[in-house]
mmCIF file of N, CA, C and O in Angstrom:
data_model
loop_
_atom_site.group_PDB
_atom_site.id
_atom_site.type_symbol
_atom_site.label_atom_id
_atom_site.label_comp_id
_atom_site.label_asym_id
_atom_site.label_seq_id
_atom_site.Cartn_x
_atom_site.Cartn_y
_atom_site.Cartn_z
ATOM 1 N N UNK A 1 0.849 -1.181 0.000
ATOM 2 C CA UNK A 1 0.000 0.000 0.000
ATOM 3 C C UNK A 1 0.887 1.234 0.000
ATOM 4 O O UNK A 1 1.851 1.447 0.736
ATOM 5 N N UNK A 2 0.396 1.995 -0.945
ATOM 6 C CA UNK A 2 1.340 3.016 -0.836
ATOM 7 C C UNK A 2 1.061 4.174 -0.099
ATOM 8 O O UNK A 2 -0.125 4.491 -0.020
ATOM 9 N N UNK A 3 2.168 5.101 0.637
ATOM 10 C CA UNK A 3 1.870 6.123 1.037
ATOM 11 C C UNK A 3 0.527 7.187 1.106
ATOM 12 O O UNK A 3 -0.060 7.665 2.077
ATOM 13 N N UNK A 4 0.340 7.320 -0.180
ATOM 14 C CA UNK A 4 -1.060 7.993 -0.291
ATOM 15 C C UNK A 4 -1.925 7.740 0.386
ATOM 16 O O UNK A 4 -2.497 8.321 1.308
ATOM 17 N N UNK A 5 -2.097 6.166 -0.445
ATOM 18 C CA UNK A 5 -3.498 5.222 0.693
ATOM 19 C C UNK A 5 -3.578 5.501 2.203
ATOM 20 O O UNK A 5 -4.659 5.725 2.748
ATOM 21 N N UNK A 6 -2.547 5.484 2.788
ATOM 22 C CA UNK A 6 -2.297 5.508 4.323
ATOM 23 C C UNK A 6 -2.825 6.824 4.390
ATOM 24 O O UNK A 6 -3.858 6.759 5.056
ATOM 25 N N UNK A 7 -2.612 7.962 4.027
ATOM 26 C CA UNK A 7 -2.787 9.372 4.335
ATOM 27 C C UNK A 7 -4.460 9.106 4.270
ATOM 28 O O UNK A 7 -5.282 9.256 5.174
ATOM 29 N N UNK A 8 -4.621 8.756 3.182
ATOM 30 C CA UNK A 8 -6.332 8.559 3.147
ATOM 31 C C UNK A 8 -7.011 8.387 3.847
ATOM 32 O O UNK A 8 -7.750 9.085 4.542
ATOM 33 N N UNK A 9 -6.750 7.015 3.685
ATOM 34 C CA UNK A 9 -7.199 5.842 4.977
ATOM 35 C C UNK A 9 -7.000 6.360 6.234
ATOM 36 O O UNK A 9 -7.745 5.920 7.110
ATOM 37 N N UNK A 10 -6.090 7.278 6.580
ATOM 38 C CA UNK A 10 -5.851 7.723 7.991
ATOM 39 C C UNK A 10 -6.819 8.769 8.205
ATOM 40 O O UNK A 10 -7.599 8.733 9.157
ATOM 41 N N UNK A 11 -6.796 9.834 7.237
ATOM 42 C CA UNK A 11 -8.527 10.399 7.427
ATOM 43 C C UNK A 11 -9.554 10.262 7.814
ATOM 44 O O UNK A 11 -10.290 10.500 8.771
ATOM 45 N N UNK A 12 -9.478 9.593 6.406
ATOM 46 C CA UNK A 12 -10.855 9.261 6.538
ATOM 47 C C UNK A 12 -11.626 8.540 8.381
ATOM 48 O O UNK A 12 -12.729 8.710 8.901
ATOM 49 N N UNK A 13 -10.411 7.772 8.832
ATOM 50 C CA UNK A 13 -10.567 7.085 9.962
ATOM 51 C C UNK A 13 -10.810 7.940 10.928
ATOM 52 O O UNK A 13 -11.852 7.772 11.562
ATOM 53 N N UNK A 14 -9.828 9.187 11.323
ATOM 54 C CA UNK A 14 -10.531 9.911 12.199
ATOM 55 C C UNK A 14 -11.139 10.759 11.633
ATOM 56 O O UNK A 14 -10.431 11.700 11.989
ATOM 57 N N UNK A 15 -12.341 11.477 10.663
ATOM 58 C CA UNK A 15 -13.021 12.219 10.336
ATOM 59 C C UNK A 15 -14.396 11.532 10.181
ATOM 60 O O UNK A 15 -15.331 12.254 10.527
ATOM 61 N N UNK A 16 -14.816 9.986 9.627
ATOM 62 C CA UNK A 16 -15.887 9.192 9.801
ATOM 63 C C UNK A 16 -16.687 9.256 10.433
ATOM 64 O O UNK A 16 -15.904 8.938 11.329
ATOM 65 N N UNK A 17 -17.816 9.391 11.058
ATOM 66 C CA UNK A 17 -18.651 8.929 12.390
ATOM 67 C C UNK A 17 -18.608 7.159 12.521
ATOM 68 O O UNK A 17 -18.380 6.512 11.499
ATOM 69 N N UNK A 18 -18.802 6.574 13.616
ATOM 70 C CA UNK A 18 -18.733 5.017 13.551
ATOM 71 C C UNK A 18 -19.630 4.288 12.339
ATOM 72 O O UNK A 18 -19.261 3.283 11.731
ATOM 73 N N UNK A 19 -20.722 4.911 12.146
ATOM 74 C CA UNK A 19 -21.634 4.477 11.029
ATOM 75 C C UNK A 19 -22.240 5.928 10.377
ATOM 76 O O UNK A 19 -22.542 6.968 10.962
ATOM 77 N N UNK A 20 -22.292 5.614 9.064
ATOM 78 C CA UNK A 20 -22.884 6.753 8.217
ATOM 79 C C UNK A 20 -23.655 5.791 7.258
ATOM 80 O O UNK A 20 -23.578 4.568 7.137
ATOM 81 N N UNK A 21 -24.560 6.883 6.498
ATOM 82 C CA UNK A 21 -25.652 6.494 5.640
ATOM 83 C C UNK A 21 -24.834 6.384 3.975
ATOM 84 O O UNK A 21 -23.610 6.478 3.891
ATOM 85 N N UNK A 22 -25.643 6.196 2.852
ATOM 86 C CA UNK A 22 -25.023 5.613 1.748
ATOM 87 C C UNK A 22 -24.740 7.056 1.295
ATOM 88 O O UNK A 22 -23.646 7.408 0.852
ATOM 89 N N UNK A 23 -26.107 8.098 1.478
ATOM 90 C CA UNK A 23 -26.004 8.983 0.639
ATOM 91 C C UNK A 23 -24.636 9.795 1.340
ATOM 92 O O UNK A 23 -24.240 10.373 0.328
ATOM 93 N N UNK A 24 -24.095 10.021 1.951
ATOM 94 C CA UNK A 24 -22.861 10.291 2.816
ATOM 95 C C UNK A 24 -21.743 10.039 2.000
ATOM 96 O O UNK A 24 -20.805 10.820 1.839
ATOM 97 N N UNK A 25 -21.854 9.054 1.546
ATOM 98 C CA UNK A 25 -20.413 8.556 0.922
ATOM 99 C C UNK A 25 -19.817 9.561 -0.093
ATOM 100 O O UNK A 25 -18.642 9.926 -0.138
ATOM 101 N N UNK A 26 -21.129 10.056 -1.133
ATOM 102 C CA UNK A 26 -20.973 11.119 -2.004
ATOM 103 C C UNK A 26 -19.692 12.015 -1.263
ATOM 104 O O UNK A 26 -18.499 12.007 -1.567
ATOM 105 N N UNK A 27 -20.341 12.729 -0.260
ATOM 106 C CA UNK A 27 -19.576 14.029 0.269
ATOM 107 C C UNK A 27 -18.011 13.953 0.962
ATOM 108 O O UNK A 27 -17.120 14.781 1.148
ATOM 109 N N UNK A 28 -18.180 12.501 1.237
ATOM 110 C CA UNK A 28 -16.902 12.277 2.174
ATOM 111 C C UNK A 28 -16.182 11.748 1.233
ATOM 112 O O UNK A 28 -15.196 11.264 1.790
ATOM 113 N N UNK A 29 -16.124 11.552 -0.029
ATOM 114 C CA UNK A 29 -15.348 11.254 -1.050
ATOM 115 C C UNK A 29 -15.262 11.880 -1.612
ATOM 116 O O UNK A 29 -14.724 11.449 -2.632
ATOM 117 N N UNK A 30 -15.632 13.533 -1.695
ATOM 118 C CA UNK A 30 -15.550 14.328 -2.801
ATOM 119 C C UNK A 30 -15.926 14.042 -4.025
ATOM 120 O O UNK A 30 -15.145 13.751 -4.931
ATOM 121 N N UNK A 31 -16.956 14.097 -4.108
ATOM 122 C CA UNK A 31 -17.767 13.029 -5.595
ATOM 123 C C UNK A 31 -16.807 12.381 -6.116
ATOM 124 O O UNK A 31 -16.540 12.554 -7.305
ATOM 125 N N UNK A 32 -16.051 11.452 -5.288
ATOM 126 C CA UNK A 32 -15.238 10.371 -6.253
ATOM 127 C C UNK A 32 -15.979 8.944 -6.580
ATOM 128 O O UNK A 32 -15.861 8.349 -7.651
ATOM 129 N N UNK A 33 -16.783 8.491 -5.434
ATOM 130 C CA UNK A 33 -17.882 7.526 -5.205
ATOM 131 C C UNK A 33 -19.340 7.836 -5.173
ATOM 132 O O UNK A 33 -19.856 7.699 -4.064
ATOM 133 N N UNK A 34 -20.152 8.240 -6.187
ATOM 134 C CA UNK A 34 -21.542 8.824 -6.336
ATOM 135 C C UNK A 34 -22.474 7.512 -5.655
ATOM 136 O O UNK A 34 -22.244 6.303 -5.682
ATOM 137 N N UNK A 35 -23.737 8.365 -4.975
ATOM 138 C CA UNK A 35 -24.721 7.366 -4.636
ATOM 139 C C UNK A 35 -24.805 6.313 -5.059
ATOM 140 O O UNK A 35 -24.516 5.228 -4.553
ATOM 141 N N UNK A 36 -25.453 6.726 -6.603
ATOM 142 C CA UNK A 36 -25.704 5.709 -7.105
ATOM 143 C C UNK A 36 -24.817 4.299 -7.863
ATOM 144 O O UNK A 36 -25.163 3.136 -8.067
ATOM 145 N N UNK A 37 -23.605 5.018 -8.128
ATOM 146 C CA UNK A 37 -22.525 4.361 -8.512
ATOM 147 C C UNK A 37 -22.782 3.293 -6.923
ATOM 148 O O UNK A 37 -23.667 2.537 -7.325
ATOM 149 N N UNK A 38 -22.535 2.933 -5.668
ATOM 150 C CA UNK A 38 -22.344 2.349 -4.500
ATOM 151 C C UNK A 38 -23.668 1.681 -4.512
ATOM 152 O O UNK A 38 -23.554 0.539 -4.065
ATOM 153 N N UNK A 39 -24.961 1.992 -4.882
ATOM 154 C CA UNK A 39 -26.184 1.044 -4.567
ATOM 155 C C UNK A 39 -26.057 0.013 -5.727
ATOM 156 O O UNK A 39 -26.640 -1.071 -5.721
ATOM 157 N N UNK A 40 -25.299 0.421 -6.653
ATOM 158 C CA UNK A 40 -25.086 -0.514 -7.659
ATOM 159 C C UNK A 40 -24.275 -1.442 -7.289
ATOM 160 O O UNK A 40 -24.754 -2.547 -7.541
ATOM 161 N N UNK A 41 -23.058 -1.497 -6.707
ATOM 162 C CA UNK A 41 -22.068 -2.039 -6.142
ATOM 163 C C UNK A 41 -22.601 -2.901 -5.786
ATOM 164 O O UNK A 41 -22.564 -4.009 -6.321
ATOM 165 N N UNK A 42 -23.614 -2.423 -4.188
ATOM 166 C CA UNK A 42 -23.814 -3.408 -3.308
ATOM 167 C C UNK A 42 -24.915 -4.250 -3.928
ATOM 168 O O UNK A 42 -24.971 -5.426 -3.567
ATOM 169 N N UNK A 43 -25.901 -3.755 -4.916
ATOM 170 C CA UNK A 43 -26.672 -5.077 -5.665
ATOM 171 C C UNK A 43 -25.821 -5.732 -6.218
ATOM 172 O O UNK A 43 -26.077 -6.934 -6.148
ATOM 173 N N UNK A 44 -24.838 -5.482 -6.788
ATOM 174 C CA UNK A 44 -24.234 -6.812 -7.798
ATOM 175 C C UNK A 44 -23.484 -7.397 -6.224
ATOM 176 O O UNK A 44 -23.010 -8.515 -6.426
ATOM 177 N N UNK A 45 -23.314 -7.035 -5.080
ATOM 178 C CA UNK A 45 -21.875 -8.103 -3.975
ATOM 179 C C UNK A 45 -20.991 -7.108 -4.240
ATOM 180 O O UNK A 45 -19.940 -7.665 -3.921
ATOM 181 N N UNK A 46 -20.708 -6.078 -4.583
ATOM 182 C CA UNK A 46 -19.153 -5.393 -4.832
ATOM 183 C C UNK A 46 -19.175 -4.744 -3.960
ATOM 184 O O UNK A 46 -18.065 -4.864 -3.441
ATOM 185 N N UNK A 47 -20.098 -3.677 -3.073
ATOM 186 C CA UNK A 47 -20.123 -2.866 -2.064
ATOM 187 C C UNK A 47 -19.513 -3.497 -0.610
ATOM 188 O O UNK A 47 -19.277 -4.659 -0.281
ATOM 189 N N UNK A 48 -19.368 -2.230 0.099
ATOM 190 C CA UNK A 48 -19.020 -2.809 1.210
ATOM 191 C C UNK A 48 -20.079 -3.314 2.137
ATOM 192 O O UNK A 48 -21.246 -3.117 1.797
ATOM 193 N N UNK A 49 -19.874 -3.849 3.098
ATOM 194 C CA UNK A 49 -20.853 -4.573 4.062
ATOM 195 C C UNK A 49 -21.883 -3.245 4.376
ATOM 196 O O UNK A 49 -21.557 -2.058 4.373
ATOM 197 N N UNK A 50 -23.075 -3.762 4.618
ATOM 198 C CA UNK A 50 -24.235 -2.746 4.741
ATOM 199 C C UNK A 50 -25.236 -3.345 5.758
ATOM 200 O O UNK A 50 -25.442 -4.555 5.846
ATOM 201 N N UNK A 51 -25.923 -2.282 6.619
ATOM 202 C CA UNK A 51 -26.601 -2.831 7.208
ATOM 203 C C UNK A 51 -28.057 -1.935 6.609
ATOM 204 O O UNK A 51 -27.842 -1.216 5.634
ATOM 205 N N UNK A 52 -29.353 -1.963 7.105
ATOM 206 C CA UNK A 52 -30.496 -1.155 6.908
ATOM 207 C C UNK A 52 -31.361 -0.719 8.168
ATOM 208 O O UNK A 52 -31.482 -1.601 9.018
ATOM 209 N N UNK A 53 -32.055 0.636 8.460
ATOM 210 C CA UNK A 53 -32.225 1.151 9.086
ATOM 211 C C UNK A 53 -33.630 2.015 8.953
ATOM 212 O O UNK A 53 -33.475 3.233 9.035
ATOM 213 N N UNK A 54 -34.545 1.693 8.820
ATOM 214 C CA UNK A 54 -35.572 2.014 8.536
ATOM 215 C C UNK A 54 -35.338 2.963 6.861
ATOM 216 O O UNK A 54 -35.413 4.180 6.690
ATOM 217 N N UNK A 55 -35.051 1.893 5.848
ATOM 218 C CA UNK A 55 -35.311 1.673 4.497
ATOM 219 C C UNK A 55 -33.894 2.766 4.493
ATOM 220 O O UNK A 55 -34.005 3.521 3.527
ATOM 221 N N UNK A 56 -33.044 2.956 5.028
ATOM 222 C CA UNK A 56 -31.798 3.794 4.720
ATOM 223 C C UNK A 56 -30.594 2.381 4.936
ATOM 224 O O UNK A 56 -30.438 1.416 5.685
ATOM 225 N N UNK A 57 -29.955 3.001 3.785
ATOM 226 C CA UNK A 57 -28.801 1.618 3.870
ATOM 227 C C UNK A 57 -27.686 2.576 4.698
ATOM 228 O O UNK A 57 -27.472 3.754 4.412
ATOM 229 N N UNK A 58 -27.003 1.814 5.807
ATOM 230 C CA UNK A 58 -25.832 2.333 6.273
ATOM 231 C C UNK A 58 -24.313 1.526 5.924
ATOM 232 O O UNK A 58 -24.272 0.538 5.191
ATOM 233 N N UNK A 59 -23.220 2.065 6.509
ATOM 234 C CA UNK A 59 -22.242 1.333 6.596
ATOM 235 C C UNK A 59 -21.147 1.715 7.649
ATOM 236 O O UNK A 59 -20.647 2.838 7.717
ATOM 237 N N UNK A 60 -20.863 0.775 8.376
ATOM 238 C CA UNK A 60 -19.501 0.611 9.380
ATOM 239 C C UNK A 60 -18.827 1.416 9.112
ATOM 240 O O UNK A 60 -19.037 1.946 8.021
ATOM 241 N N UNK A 61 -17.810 1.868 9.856
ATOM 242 C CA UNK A 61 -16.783 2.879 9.494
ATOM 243 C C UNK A 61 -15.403 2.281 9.090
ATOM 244 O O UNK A 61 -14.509 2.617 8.313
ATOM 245 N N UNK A 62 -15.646 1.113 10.066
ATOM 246 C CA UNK A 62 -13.946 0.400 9.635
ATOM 247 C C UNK A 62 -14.305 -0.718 8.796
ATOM 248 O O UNK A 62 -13.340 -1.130 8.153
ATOM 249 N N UNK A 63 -15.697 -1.524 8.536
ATOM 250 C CA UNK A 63 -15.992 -2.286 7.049
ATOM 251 C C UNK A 63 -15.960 -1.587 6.050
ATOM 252 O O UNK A 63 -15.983 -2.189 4.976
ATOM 253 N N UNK A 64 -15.891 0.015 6.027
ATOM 254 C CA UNK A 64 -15.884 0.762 4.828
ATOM 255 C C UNK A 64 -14.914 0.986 4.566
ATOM 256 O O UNK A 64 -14.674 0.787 3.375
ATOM 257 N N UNK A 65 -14.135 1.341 5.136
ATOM 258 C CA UNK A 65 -12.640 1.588 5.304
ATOM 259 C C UNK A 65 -11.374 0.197 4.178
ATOM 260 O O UNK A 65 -10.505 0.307 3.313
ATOM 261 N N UNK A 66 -12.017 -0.886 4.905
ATOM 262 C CA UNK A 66 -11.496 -2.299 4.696
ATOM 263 C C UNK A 66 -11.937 -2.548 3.373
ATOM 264 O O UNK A 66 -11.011 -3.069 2.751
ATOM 265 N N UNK A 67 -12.985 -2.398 2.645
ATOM 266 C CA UNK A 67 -13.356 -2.472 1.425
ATOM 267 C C UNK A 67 -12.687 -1.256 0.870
ATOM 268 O O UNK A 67 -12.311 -1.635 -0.239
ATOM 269 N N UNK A 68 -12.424 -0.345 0.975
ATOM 270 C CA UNK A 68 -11.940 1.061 0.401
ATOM 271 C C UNK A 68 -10.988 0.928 -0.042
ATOM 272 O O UNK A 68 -10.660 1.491 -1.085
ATOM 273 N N UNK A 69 -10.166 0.053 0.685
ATOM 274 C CA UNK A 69 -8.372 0.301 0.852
ATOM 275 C C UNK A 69 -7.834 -0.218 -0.374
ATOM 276 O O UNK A 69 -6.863 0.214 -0.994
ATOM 277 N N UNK A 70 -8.684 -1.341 -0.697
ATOM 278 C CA UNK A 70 -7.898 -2.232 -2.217
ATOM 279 C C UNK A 70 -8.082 -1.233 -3.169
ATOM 280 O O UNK A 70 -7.042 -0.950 -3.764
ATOM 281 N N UNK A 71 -9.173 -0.543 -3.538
ATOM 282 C CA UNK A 71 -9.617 0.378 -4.223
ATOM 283 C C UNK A 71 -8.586 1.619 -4.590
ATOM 284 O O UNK A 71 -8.445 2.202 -5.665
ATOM 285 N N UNK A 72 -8.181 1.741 -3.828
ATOM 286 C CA UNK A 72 -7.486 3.084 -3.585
ATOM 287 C C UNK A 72 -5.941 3.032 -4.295
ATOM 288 O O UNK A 72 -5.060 2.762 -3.479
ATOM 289 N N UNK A 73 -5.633 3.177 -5.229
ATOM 290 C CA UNK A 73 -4.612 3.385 -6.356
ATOM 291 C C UNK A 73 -3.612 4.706 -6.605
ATOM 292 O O UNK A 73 -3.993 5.728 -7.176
ATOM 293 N N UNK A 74 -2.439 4.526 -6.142
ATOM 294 C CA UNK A 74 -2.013 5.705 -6.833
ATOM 295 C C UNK A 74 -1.693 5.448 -8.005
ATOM 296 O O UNK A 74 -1.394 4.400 -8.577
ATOM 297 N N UNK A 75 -1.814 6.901 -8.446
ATOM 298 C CA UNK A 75 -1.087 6.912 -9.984
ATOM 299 C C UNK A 75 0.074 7.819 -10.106
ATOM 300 O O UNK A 75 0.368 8.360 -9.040
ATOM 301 N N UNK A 76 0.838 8.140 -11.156
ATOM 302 C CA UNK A 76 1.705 8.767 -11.410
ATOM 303 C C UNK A 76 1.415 10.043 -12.213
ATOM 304 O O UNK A 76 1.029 9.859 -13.367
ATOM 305 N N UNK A 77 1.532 11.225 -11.813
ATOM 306 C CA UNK A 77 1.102 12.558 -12.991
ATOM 307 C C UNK A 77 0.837 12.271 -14.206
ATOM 308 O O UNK A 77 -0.305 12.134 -14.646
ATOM 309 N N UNK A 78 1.803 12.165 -14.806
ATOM 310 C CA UNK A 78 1.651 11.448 -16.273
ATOM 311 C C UNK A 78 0.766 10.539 -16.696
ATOM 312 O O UNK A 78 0.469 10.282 -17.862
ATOM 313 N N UNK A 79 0.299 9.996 -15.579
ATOM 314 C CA UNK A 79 -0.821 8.556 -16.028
ATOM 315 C C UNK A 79 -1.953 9.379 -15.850
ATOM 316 O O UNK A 79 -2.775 8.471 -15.962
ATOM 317 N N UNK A 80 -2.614 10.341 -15.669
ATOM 318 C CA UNK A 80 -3.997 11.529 -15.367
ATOM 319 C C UNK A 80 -3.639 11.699 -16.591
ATOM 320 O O UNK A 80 -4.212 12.535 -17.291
#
């Protein structure tokens, strides 16, 4: 994992609440992960673990995290 990831991942960890809602993800990713892009996910199995809450899907802070991390790629200037 490279450097970056860690900086991320370290954020994100203390800035999270323990559980947040789907539509959340939008903002705390800086539209990098859109709503709907993630409800898609989790219908096909690709999303992270989810629980439901009176018809609101939530998610863990550190199951989100743990699914996040593979995801998370640096690239090199030149490769943008």
């Amino acid at each position: 994992m490279g450097m970056l990831n860690v900086d991320i991942l370290d954020k994100l960890r203390t800035s999270l609440p323990p559980v947040f809602g789907r539509r959340y993800v939008e903002e705390i990713t800086g539209g990098l992960i859109k709503m709907h892009t993630l409800a898609n996910w989790d219908a096909l199995g690709e999303g992270p673990e989810t629980f439901k809450l009176a018809n609101k899907v939530g998610y863990e802070k550190e199951s989100f995290l743990k699914w996040l991390e593979p995801r998370i790629k640096q690239v090199r200037e030149k490769d943008m």
